[in-house]
Amino acid sequence: MRLLPHPPHHKQQPQKGSAPPTMNKHVGIFPPKLDLPRSKPTVNLWLVPLGARVLAGERIVEILADELTFDVSAPTEGRLVEKCIEEESEYEAGACLGLILRDGF
């Protein structure tokens, strides 16, 4: 099958089942912004194993900061494909904790 270029006045439509061009297949997991000057936050515990399917809003990682515990939820549905910060490791503000491969990719 030979594809011909579209005339400039036509917008190319995405193929059925493909993601719009602005969507990314990986979504970062970011912690909430914490204003705790005494210590750096730490990834205390991953609540789901690497490769597990997660639902949007599901608790996936526990953060410890200044003796307080916070849960971070999955921002989208998909599979946890990378843990960028390991358990019991400190991280800087704005760090990506992990990556989720969105459903459909």
mmCIF file of C-alpha atoms in Angstrom:
data_model
loop_
_atom_site.group_PDB
_atom_site.id
_atom_site.type_symbol
_atom_site.label_atom_id
_atom_site.label_comp_id
_atom_site.label_asym_id
_atom_site.label_seq_id
_atom_site.Cartn_x
_atom_site.Cartn_y
_atom_site.Cartn_z
ATOM 1 C CA MET A 1 0.000 0.000 0.000
ATOM 2 C CA ARG A 2 1.379 3.389 -0.977
ATOM 3 C CA LEU A 3 0.672 6.448 1.178
ATOM 4 C CA LEU A 4 0.240 9.797 -0.511
ATOM 5 C CA PRO A 5 0.942 13.063 1.305
ATOM 6 C CA HIS A 6 -2.065 15.018 2.492
ATOM 7 C CA PRO A 7 -2.644 18.450 1.010
ATOM 8 C CA PRO A 8 -1.563 21.192 3.470
ATOM 9 C CA HIS A 9 -5.157 22.239 4.200
ATOM 10 C CA HIS A 10 -6.067 18.780 5.563
ATOM 11 C CA LYS A 11 -5.186 17.755 9.087
ATOM 12 C CA GLN A 12 -3.988 14.177 9.397
ATOM 13 C CA GLN A 13 -6.258 12.204 11.715
ATOM 14 C CA PRO A 14 -4.714 9.800 14.245
ATOM 15 C CA GLN A 15 -5.186 6.125 13.450
ATOM 16 C CA LYS A 16 -7.895 4.291 15.350
ATOM 17 C CA GLY A 17 -6.606 3.196 18.754
ATOM 18 C CA SER A 18 -3.617 5.525 18.756
ATOM 19 C CA ALA A 19 -3.066 8.199 21.355
ATOM 20 C CA PRO A 20 -3.398 11.861 20.428
ATOM 21 C CA PRO A 21 0.003 13.415 19.719
ATOM 22 C CA THR A 22 -0.030 15.403 22.973
ATOM 23 C CA MET A 23 -0.387 12.312 25.178
ATOM 24 C CA ASN A 24 2.670 10.553 26.565
ATOM 25 C CA LYS A 25 2.788 6.824 27.168
ATOM 26 C CA HIS A 26 4.711 7.240 30.457
ATOM 27 C CA VAL A 27 3.356 9.311 33.334
ATOM 28 C CA GLY A 28 5.586 10.414 36.192
ATOM 29 C CA ILE A 29 4.678 9.873 39.837
ATOM 30 C CA PHE A 30 5.408 13.068 41.765
ATOM 31 C CA PRO A 31 5.033 13.640 45.509
ATOM 32 C CA PRO A 32 3.046 16.514 46.954
ATOM 33 C CA LYS A 33 4.954 19.707 47.706
ATOM 34 C CA LEU A 34 5.858 19.646 51.374
ATOM 35 C CA ASP A 35 6.970 22.680 53.347
ATOM 36 C CA LEU A 36 8.991 20.821 55.962
ATOM 37 C CA PRO A 37 12.305 22.593 56.595
ATOM 38 C CA ARG A 38 13.782 20.156 59.130
ATOM 39 C CA SER A 39 14.435 17.134 56.943
ATOM 40 C CA LYS A 40 14.369 15.806 53.404
ATOM 41 C CA PRO A 41 11.456 13.530 52.561
ATOM 42 C CA THR A 42 12.149 9.814 52.174
ATOM 43 C CA VAL A 43 10.428 7.098 50.174
ATOM 44 C CA ASN A 44 9.466 4.864 53.064
ATOM 45 C CA LEU A 45 7.628 2.038 51.292
ATOM 46 C CA TRP A 46 6.405 1.143 47.805
ATOM 47 C CA LEU A 47 2.892 -0.256 48.264
ATOM 48 C CA VAL A 48 2.812 -2.012 44.872
ATOM 49 C CA PRO A 49 5.501 -4.152 43.209
ATOM 50 C CA LEU A 50 7.246 -3.222 39.991
ATOM 51 C CA GLY A 51 5.159 -4.367 37.019
ATOM 52 C CA ALA A 52 1.876 -4.255 38.944
ATOM 53 C CA ARG A 53 -1.239 -2.802 37.358
ATOM 54 C CA VAL A 54 -2.469 0.300 39.202
ATOM 55 C CA LEU A 55 -5.672 2.314 39.063
ATOM 56 C CA ALA A 56 -5.826 6.107 39.036
ATOM 57 C CA GLY A 57 -6.070 7.288 42.634
ATOM 58 C CA GLU A 58 -4.700 4.043 44.097
ATOM 59 C CA ARG A 59 -2.128 4.488 46.892
ATOM 60 C CA ILE A 60 1.215 3.358 45.494
ATOM 61 C CA VAL A 61 4.016 4.828 47.610
ATOM 62 C CA GLU A 62 4.429 6.019 51.187
ATOM 63 C CA ILE A 63 6.536 9.096 51.993
ATOM 64 C CA LEU A 64 8.066 9.883 55.379
ATOM 65 C CA ALA A 65 9.028 13.450 56.325
ATOM 66 C CA ASP A 66 9.576 14.970 59.772
ATOM 67 C CA GLU A 67 7.976 11.903 61.387
ATOM 68 C CA LEU A 68 4.840 12.378 59.271
ATOM 69 C CA THR A 69 3.618 9.823 56.740
ATOM 70 C CA PHE A 70 2.053 10.751 53.385
ATOM 71 C CA ASP A 71 0.636 8.509 50.683
ATOM 72 C CA VAL A 72 1.125 9.250 46.992
ATOM 73 C CA SER A 73 -1.563 8.033 44.601
ATOM 74 C CA ALA A 74 -1.250 6.856 41.017
ATOM 75 C CA PRO A 75 -1.984 9.757 38.637
ATOM 76 C CA THR A 76 -3.335 7.400 35.937
ATOM 77 C CA GLU A 77 -4.188 3.775 35.201
ATOM 78 C CA GLY A 78 -1.463 1.526 33.892
ATOM 79 C CA ARG A 79 1.562 -0.474 35.038
ATOM 80 C CA LEU A 80 4.284 0.623 37.414
ATOM 81 C CA VAL A 81 7.343 0.229 35.163
ATOM 82 C CA GLU A 82 10.040 2.117 37.052
ATOM 83 C CA LYS A 83 10.842 3.056 40.632
ATOM 84 C CA CYS A 84 13.144 6.069 40.287
ATOM 85 C CA ILE A 85 13.611 6.409 44.065
ATOM 86 C CA GLU A 86 14.181 3.246 46.069
ATOM 87 C CA GLU A 87 12.759 2.563 49.530
ATOM 88 C CA GLU A 88 14.503 4.324 52.417
ATOM 89 C CA SER A 89 16.047 6.867 50.021
ATOM 90 C CA GLU A 90 15.794 10.642 50.371
ATOM 91 C CA TYR A 91 14.752 12.755 47.399
ATOM 92 C CA GLU A 92 14.821 16.407 46.389
ATOM 93 C CA ALA A 93 11.673 18.517 45.947
ATOM 94 C CA GLY A 94 10.125 17.949 42.529
ATOM 95 C CA ALA A 95 11.784 14.559 42.003
ATOM 96 C CA CYS A 96 9.998 11.921 39.966
ATOM 97 C CA LEU A 97 9.428 8.905 42.223
ATOM 98 C CA GLY A 98 8.515 6.459 39.476
ATOM 99 C CA LEU A 99 6.874 5.921 36.097
ATOM 100 C CA ILE A 100 3.575 4.404 35.041
ATOM 101 C CA LEU A 101 3.090 3.035 31.544
ATOM 102 C CA ARG A 102 -0.401 4.187 30.612
ATOM 103 C CA ASP A 103 -2.995 1.645 29.521
ATOM 104 C CA GLY A 104 -3.167 1.217 25.757
ATOM 105 C CA PHE A 105 0.583 1.301 25.095
#
